[in-house]
Coordinates of C-alpha atoms in Angstrom, one line a residue:
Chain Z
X13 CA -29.6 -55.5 -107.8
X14 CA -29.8 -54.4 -104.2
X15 CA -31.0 -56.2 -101.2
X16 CA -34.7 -57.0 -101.5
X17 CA -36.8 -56.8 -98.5
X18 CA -40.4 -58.7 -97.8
X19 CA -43.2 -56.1 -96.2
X20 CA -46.3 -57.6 -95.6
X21 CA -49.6 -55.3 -96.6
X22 CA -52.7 -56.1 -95.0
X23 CA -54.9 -58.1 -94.0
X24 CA -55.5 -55.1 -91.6
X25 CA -54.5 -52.2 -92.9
X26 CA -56.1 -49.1 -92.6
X27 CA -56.3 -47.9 -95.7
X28 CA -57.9 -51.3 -96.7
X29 CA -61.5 -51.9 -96.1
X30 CA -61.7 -55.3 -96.3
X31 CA -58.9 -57.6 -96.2
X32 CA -56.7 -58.2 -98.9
X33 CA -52.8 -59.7 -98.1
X34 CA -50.2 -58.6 -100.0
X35 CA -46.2 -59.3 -100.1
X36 CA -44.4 -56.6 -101.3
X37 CA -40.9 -57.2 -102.9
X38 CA -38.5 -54.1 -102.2
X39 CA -35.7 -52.8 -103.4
X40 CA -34.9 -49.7 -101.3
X41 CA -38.2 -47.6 -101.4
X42 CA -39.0 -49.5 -104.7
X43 CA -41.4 -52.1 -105.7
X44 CA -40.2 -54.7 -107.6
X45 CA -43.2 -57.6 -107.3
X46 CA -45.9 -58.2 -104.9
X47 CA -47.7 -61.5 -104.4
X48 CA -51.3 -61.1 -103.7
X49 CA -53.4 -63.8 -101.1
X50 CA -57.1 -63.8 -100.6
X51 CA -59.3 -66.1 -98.5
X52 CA -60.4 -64.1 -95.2
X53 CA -63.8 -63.7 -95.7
X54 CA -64.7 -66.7 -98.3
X55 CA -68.3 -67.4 -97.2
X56 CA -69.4 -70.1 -99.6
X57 CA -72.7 -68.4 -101.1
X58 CA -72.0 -69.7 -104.7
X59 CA -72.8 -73.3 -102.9
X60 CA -75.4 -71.8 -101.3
X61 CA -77.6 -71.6 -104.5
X62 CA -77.9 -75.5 -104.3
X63 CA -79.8 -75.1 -100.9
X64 CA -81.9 -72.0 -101.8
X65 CA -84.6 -72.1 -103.9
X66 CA -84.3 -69.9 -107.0
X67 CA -86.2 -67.5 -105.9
X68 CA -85.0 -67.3 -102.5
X69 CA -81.5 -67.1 -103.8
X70 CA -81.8 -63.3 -104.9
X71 CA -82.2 -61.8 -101.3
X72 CA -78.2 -64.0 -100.9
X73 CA -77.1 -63.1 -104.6
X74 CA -78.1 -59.3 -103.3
X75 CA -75.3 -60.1 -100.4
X76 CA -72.3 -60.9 -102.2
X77 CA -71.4 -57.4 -101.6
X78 CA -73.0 -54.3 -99.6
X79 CA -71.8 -51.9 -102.5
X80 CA -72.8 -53.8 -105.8
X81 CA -75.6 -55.3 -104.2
X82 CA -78.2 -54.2 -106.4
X83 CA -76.0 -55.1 -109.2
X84 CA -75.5 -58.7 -107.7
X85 CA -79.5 -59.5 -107.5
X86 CA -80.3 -58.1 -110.8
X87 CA -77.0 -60.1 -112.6
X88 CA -79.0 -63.3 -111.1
X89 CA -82.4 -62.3 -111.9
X90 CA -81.4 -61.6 -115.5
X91 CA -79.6 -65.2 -115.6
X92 CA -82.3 -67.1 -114.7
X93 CA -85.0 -64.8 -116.9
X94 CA -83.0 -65.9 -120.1
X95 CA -83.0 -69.9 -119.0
X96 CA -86.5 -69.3 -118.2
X97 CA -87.7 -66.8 -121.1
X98 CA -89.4 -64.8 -119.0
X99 CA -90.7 -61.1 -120.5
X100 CA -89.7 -58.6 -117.9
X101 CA -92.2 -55.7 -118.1
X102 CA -91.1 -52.2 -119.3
X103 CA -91.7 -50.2 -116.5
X104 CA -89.6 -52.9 -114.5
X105 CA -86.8 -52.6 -117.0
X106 CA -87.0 -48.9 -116.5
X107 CA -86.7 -49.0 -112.7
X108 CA -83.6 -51.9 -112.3
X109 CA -81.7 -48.7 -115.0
X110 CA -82.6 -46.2 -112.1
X111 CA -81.4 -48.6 -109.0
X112 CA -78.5 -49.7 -110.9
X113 CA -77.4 -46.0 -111.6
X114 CA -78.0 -45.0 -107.9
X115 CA -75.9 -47.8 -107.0
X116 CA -73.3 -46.7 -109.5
X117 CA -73.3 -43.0 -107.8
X118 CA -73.1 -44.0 -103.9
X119 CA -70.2 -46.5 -104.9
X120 CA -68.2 -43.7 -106.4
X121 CA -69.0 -41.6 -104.0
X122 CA -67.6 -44.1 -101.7
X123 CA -64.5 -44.9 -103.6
X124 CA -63.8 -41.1 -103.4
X125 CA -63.9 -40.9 -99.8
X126 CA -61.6 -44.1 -99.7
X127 CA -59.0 -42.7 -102.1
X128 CA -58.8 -39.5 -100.2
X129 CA -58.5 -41.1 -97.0
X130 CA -56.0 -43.2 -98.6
X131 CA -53.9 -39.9 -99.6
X132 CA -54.2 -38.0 -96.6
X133 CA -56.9 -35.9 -97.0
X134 CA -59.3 -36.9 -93.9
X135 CA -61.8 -34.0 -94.5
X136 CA -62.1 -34.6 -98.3
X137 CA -63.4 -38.3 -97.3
X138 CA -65.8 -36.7 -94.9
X139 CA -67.7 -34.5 -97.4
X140 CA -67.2 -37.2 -99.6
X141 CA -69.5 -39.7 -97.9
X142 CA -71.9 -36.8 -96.8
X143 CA -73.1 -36.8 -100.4
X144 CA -73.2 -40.4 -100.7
X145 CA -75.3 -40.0 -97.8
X146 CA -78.3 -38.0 -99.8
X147 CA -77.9 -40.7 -102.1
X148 CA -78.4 -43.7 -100.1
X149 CA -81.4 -42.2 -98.4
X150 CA -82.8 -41.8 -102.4
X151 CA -82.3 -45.5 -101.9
X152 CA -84.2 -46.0 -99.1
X153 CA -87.3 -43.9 -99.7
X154 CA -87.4 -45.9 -103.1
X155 CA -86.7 -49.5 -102.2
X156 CA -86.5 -49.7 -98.4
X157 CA -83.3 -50.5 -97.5
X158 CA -80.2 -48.5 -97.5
X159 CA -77.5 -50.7 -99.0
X160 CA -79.4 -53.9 -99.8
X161 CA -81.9 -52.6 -101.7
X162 CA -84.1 -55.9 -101.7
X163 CA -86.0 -54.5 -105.0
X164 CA -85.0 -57.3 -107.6
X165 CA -87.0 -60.1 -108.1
X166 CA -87.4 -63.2 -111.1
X167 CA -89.6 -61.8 -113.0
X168 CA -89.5 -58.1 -112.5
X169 CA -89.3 -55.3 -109.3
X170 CA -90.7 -56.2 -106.0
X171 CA -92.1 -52.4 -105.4
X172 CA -92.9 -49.6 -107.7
X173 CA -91.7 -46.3 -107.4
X174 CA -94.4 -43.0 -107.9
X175 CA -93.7 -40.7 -110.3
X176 CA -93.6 -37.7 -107.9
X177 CA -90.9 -39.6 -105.7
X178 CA -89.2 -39.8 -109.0
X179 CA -89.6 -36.5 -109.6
X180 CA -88.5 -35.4 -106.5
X181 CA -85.4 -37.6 -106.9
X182 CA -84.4 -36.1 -110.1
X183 CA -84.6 -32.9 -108.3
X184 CA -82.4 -34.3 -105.3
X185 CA -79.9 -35.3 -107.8
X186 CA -79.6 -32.1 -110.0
X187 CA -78.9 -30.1 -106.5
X188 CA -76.3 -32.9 -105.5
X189 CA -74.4 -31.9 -108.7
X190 CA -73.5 -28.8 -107.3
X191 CA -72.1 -30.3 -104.4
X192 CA -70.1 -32.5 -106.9
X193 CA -69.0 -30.2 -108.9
X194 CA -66.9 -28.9 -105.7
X195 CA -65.8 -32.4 -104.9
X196 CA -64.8 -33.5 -107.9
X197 CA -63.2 -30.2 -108.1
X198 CA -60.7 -30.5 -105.6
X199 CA -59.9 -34.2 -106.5
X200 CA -59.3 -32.8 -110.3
X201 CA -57.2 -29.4 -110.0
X202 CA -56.3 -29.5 -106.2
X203 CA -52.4 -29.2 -106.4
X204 CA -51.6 -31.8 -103.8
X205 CA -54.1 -34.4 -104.7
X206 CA -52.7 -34.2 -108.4
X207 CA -49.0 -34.3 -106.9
X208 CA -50.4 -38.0 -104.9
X209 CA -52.2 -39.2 -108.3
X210 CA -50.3 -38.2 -111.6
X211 CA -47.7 -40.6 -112.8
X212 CA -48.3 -43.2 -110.4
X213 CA -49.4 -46.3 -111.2
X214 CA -49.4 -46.5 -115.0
X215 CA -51.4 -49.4 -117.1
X216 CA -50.8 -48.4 -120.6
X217 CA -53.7 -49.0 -123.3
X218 CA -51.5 -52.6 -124.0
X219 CA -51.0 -53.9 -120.7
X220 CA -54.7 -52.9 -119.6
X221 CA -56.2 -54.9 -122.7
X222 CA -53.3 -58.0 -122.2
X223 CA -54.5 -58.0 -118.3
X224 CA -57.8 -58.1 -118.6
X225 CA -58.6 -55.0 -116.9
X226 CA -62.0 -54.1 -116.8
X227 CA -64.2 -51.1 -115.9
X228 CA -62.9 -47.6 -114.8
X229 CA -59.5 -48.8 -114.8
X230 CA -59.6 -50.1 -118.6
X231 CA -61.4 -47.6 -119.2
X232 CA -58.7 -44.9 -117.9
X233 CA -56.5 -45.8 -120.1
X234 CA -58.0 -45.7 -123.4
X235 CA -59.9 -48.5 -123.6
X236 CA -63.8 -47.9 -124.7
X237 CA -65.3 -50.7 -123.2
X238 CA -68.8 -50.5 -121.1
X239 CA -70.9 -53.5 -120.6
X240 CA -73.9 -51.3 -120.5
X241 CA -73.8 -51.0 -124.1
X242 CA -74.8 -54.4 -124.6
X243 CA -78.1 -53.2 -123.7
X244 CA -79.5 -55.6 -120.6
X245 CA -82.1 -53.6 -118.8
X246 CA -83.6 -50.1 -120.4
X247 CA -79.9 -49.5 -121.4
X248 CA -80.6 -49.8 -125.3
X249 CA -83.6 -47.4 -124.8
X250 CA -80.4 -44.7 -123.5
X251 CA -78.1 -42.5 -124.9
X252 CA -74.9 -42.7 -123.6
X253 CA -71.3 -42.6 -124.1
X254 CA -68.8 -45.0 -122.1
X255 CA -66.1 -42.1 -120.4
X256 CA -62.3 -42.4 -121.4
X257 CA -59.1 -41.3 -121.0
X258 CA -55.6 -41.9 -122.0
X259 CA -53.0 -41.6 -119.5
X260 CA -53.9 -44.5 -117.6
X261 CA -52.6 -43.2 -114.0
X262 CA -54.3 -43.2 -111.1
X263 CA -55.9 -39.1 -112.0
X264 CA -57.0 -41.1 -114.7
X265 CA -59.4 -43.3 -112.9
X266 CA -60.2 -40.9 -110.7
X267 CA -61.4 -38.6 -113.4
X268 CA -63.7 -41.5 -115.3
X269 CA -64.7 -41.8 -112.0
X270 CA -65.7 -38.4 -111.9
X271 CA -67.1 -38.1 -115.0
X272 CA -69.3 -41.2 -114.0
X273 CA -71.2 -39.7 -111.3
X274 CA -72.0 -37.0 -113.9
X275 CA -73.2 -39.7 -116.4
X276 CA -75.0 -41.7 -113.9
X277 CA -77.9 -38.9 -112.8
X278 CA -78.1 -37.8 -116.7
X279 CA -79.1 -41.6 -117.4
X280 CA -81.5 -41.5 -114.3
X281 CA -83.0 -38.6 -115.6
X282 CA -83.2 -40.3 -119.2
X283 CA -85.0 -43.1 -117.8
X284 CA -87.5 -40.7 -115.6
X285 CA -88.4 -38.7 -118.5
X286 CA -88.8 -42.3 -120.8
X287 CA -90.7 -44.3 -118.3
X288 CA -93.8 -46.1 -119.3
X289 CA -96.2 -47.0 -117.3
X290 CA -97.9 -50.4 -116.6
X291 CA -97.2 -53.6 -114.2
X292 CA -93.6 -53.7 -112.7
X293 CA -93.6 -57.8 -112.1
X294 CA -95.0 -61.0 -114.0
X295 CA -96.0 -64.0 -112.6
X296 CA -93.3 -67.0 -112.6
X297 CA -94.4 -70.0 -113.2
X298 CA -91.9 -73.3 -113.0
X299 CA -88.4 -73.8 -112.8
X300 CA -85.9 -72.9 -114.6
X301 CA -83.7 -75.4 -117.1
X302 CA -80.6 -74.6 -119.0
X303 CA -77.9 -72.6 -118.9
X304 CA -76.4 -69.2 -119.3
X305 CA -74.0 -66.5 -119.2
X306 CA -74.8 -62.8 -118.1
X307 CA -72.6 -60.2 -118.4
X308 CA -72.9 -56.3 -116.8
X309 CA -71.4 -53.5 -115.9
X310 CA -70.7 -53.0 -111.9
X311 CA -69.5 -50.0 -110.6
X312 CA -66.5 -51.4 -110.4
X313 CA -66.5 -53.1 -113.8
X314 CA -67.7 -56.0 -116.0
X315 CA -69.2 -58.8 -113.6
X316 CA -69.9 -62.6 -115.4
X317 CA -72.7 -64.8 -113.8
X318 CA -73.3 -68.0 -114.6
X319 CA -76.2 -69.9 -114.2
X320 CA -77.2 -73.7 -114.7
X321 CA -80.5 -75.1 -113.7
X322 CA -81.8 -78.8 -113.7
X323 CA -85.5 -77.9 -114.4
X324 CA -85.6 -78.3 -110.3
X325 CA -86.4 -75.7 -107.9
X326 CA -83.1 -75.3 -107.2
X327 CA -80.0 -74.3 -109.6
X328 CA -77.3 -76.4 -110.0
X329 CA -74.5 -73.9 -110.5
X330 CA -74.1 -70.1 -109.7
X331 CA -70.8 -68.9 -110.7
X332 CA -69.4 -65.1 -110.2
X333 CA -66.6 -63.6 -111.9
X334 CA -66.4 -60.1 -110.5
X335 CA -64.4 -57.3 -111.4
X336 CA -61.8 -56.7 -108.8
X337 CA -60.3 -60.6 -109.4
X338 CA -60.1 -59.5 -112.8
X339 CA -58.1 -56.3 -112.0
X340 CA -55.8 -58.1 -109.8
X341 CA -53.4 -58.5 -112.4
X342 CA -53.4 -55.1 -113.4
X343 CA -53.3 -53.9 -109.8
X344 CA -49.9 -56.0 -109.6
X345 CA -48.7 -54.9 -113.0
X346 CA -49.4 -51.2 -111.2
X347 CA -47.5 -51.5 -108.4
X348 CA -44.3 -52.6 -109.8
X349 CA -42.0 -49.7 -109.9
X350 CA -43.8 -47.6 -107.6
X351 CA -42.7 -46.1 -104.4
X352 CA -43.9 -47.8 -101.3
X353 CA -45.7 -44.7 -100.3
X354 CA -47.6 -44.9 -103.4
X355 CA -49.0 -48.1 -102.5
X356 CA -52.1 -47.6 -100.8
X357 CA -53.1 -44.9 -103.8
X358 CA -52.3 -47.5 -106.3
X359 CA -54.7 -50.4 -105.0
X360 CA -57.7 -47.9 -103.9
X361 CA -57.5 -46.6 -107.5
X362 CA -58.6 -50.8 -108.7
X363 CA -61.2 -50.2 -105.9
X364 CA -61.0 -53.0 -104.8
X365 CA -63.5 -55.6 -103.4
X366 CA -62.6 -58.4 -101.7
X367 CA -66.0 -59.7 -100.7
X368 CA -66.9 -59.8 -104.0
X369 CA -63.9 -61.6 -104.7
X370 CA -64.3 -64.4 -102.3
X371 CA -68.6 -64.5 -102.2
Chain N
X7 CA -54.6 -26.2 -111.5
X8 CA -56.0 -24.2 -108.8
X9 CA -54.1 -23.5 -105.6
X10 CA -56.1 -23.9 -102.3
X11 CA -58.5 -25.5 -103.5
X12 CA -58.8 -28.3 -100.7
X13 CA -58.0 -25.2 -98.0
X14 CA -60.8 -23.0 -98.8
X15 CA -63.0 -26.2 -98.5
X16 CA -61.9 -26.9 -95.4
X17 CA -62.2 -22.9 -94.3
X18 CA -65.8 -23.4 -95.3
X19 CA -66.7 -26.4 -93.3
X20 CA -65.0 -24.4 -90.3
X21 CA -68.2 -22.3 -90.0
X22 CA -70.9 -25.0 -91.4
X23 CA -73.5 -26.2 -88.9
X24 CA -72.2 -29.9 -88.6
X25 CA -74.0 -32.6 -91.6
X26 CA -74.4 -35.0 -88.4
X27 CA -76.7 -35.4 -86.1
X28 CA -76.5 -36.4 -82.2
X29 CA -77.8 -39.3 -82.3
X30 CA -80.2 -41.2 -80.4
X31 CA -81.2 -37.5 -79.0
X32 CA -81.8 -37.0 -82.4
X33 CA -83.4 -40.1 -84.2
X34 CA -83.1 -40.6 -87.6
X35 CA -86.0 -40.0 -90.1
X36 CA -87.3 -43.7 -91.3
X37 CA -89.2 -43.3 -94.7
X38 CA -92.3 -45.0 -95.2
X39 CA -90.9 -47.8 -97.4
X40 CA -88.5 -48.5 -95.0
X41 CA -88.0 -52.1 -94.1
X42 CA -87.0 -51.6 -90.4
X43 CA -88.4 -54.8 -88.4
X44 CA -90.9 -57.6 -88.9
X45 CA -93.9 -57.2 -87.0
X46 CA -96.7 -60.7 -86.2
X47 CA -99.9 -60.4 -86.1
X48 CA -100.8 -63.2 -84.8
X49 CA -104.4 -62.9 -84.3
X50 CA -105.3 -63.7 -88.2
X51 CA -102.7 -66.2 -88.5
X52 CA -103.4 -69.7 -89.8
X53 CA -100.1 -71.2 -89.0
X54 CA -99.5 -72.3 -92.8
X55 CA -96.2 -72.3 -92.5
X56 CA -95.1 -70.9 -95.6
X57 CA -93.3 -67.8 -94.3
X58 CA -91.2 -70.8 -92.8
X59 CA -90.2 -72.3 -96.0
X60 CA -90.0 -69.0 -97.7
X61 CA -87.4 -67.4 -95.3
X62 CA -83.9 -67.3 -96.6
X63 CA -82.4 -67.6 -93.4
X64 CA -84.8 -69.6 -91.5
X65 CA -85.5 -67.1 -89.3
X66 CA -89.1 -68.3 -88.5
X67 CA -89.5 -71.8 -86.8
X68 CA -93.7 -72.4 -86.9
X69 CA -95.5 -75.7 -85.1
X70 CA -98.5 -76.3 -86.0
X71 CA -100.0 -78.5 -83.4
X72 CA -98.8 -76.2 -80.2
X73 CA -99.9 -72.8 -82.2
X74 CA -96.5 -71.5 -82.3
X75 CA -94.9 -68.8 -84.0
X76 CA -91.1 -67.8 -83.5
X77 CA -89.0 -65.6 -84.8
X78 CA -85.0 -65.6 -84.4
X79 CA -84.9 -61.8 -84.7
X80 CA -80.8 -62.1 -84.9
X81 CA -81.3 -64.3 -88.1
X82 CA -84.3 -61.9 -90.1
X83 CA -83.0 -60.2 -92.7
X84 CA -85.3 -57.7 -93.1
X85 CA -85.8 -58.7 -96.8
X86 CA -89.8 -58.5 -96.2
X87 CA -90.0 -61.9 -98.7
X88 CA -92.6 -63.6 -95.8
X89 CA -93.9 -60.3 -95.9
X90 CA -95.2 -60.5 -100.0
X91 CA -95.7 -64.3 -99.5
X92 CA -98.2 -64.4 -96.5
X93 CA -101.5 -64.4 -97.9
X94 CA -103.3 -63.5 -94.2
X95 CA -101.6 -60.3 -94.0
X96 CA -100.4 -61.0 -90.9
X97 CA -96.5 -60.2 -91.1
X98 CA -95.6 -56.6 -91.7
X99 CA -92.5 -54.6 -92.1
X100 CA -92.5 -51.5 -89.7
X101 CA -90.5 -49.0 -90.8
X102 CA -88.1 -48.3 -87.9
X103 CA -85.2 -50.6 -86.6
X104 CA -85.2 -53.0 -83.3
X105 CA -83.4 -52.0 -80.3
X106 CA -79.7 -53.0 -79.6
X107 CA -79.4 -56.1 -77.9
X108 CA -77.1 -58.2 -75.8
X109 CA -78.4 -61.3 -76.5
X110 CA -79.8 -63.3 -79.1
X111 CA -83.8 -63.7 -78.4
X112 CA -86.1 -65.7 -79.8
X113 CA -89.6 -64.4 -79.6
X114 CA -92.5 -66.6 -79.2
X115 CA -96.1 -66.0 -80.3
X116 CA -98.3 -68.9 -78.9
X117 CA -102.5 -68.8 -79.5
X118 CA -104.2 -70.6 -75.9
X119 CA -106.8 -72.2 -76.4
X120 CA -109.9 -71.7 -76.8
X121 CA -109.0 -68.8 -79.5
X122 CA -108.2 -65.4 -78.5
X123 CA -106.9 -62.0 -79.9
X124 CA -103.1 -61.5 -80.5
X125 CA -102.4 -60.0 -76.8
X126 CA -101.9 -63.4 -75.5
X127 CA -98.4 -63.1 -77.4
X128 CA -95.6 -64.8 -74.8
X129 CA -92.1 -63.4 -75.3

């Protein structure tokens, strides 16, 4: 055993965009264990629920996290449906699928600026987030706000979306496939990136299931495992696949990834071609009593809210499980054995979110 | 795998117009749905005070007695929930943002006496 050395990693680092604190154990150039350490930007909004009322609390559920936001608010508003029994019109249904899918799309997006940044490729992150900027403005001229959309609401959507805008955003989204196709191109058979991602960073099919890893990442190596499949929302109106593959490295996740984006508009245009019409909101009447678990599938991966109400106007317990503190483990399990160059690849590829960790 | 794959992307973007814009020179296209600022009307307003209770981040202080409506524009949100809730239609969301500020100001909207139309608006 040779001399180990201590390197701290973060808070600020910049690859990181948010910050995460990591020890790193090495031997040499190797990594032999790193002890993660969270806590900088712990904001308390899971206590928050026991000042808000109910239906107040969405617009603060929708700020857990800029990037799942939509995700956040509908995981609530779903919670507190099922205590409450509430119907949730079809055309609603329909449009939550359609924001939930957009969000899906300008997260990866995001994530593949971020991991090409991460590996040196500067301009690959600029035309990255140029496309994710088509899609956030989709966003705004259907809910009003660019990264908080502010669309969910108990009981339904808070604004309905016309069917030519949703025509023209199916056409927006089938030109912005060509521009993905050359994106995802280069991250996929570019020489260098596949130098920076192949072989590093392996979570077998075993470990992945024994860790607890969840979305993209257990689903890059093997694992077929999509919350959406449960069918909340329109989803069981759908027909989709959940995307896999097998070796588990960090191309791996970036290619699910990849393939995602592609899966994402095809559901969107699904969901266009299926809607009904008819009310998008029903009227709520009381307060909610009971509990209950919701489960869904974030961008990032499976997401757990939990929900208990008193039959007051305000709940008693919100609870968030989100999926980067579940890949945590993984991410460790990752970066053992990998170079300390490799580092920065190896965490983006969990894409991490340390907002959501902390709410 | 393809060589140069990343280099002939980068060639390209050498003689692309750039995907930015100079901005403020060039401002930035709001949609109509946009939820830029909240805007008071304060001509139809009753003084209720539900927007108060409604606002997430208490943003909106409202006194009954003195006729007072304010609005701590550094706390709003922008969520547009008075907006849905106010049953005058007196609180709209315009669809392009504030102006940069240095400091935190509170805007006041007070009604004299006897009644008047909203330009007697104090900030």
């Amino acid at each position: 055993m040779g001399k180990q050395t201590i390197i701290p990693f973060g808070p600020q680092h910049p690859v990181l965009p948010e910050p995460l604190h990591l020890d790193l154990v090495l031997e040499d150039e190797r990594i032999v264990d790193a002890i993660p350490s969270i806590g900088y930007v712990h904001r308390g909004l899971e206590l928050l629920v026991s000042k808000k009322e109910y239906a107040e609390y969405v617009y603060v559920a929708e700020r857990i996290c800029g990037i799942c936001s939509f995700m956040h608010g509908l995981g609530y508003c779903q919670a507190v449906e099922e205590i409450m029994e509430i119907q949730v019109p079809e055309r609603a249904l329909f449009l939550r699928t359609i924001w939930a899918e957009l969000s899906r799309i300008h997260s990866h997006l995001m994530w593949f600026g971020l991991a090409a940044d991460a590996f040196g490729l500067e301009n690959l992150f600029m035309l990255s987030w140029r496309l994710r900027e088509s899609v956030l403005d989709i966003i705004e001229e259907t809910s009003g706000g660019r990264v908080i959309f502010g669309a969910c609401k108990i009981g339904g959507v808070r604004r309905d979306i016309s069917p030519e805008t949703l025509r023209d955003m199916c056409q927006k989204l089938e030109k912005l496939k060509g521009h993905m196709d050359r994106l995802t191109g280069v991250f996929l058979n570019d020489r260098s990136v596949g130098y920076r991602l192949k072989g590093i960073g392996v979570l077998t099919r075993e470990d992945a299931q024994r860790l607890g890893a969840v979305g993209p990442l257990l689903r890059a190596s093997g694992v077929d495992m999509d919350m959406r499949r449960l069918g909340y929302a329109a989803y069981e109106r759908l027909s989709f696949e959940p995307v896999t593959e097998n070796d588990g490295d960090c191309y791996a996740r970036c290619a699910v990834r990849a393939r995602e984006l592609y899966q994402s508009i095809d559901l969107i245009a699904q969901a266009v071609s299926m809607m009904p019409d008819g009310e998008v909101d029903t009227k709520v009447l009381g307060a909610p009593k009971g509990e209950c678990f919701m489960r869904l599938e974030q961008p990032r991966g499976e997401v757990l809210y939990y929900v208990r109400a008193d039959g007051t106007r305000y709940i008693e317990r919100f609870r968030v499980r989100t999926p980067t503190f579940t890949n945590i483990p993984s991410m460790i399990h990752c970066l053992k054995g990998c170079d300390f160059s490799d580092v920065p690849n190896v965490i983006l590829t969990i894409d991490p979110c340390i907002s959501c960790i902390e709410r | 795998m393809k060589k140069f794959a990343m280099e002939r992307m980068s060639l390209n973007n050498l003689f692309r117009k750039p995907s930015t814009r100079l901005y403020p020179d060039a401002p930035k296209k709001y949609f109509p749905n946009t939820r830029g600022r909240l805007v008071f009307n304060l001509s139809d307003c009753t003084f209720c005070t539900l927007c108060q209770k409604k606002c997430p981040t208490h943003a909106i202080t409202v006194r009954r007695e003195q006729q007072e409506w304010e609005l701590e524009r550094m706390r709003c949100i922008a969520c547009g929930n008075c907006c849905d809730l106010c049953r005058k239609g007196c609180l709209t969301m315009k669809n392009e943002l504030t102006k940069a500020v240095i400091l935190p100001e509170r805007e006041y909207y007070r009604r004299e006496k006897p009644q008047s139309s909203g330009e007697d608006a104090v900030k």
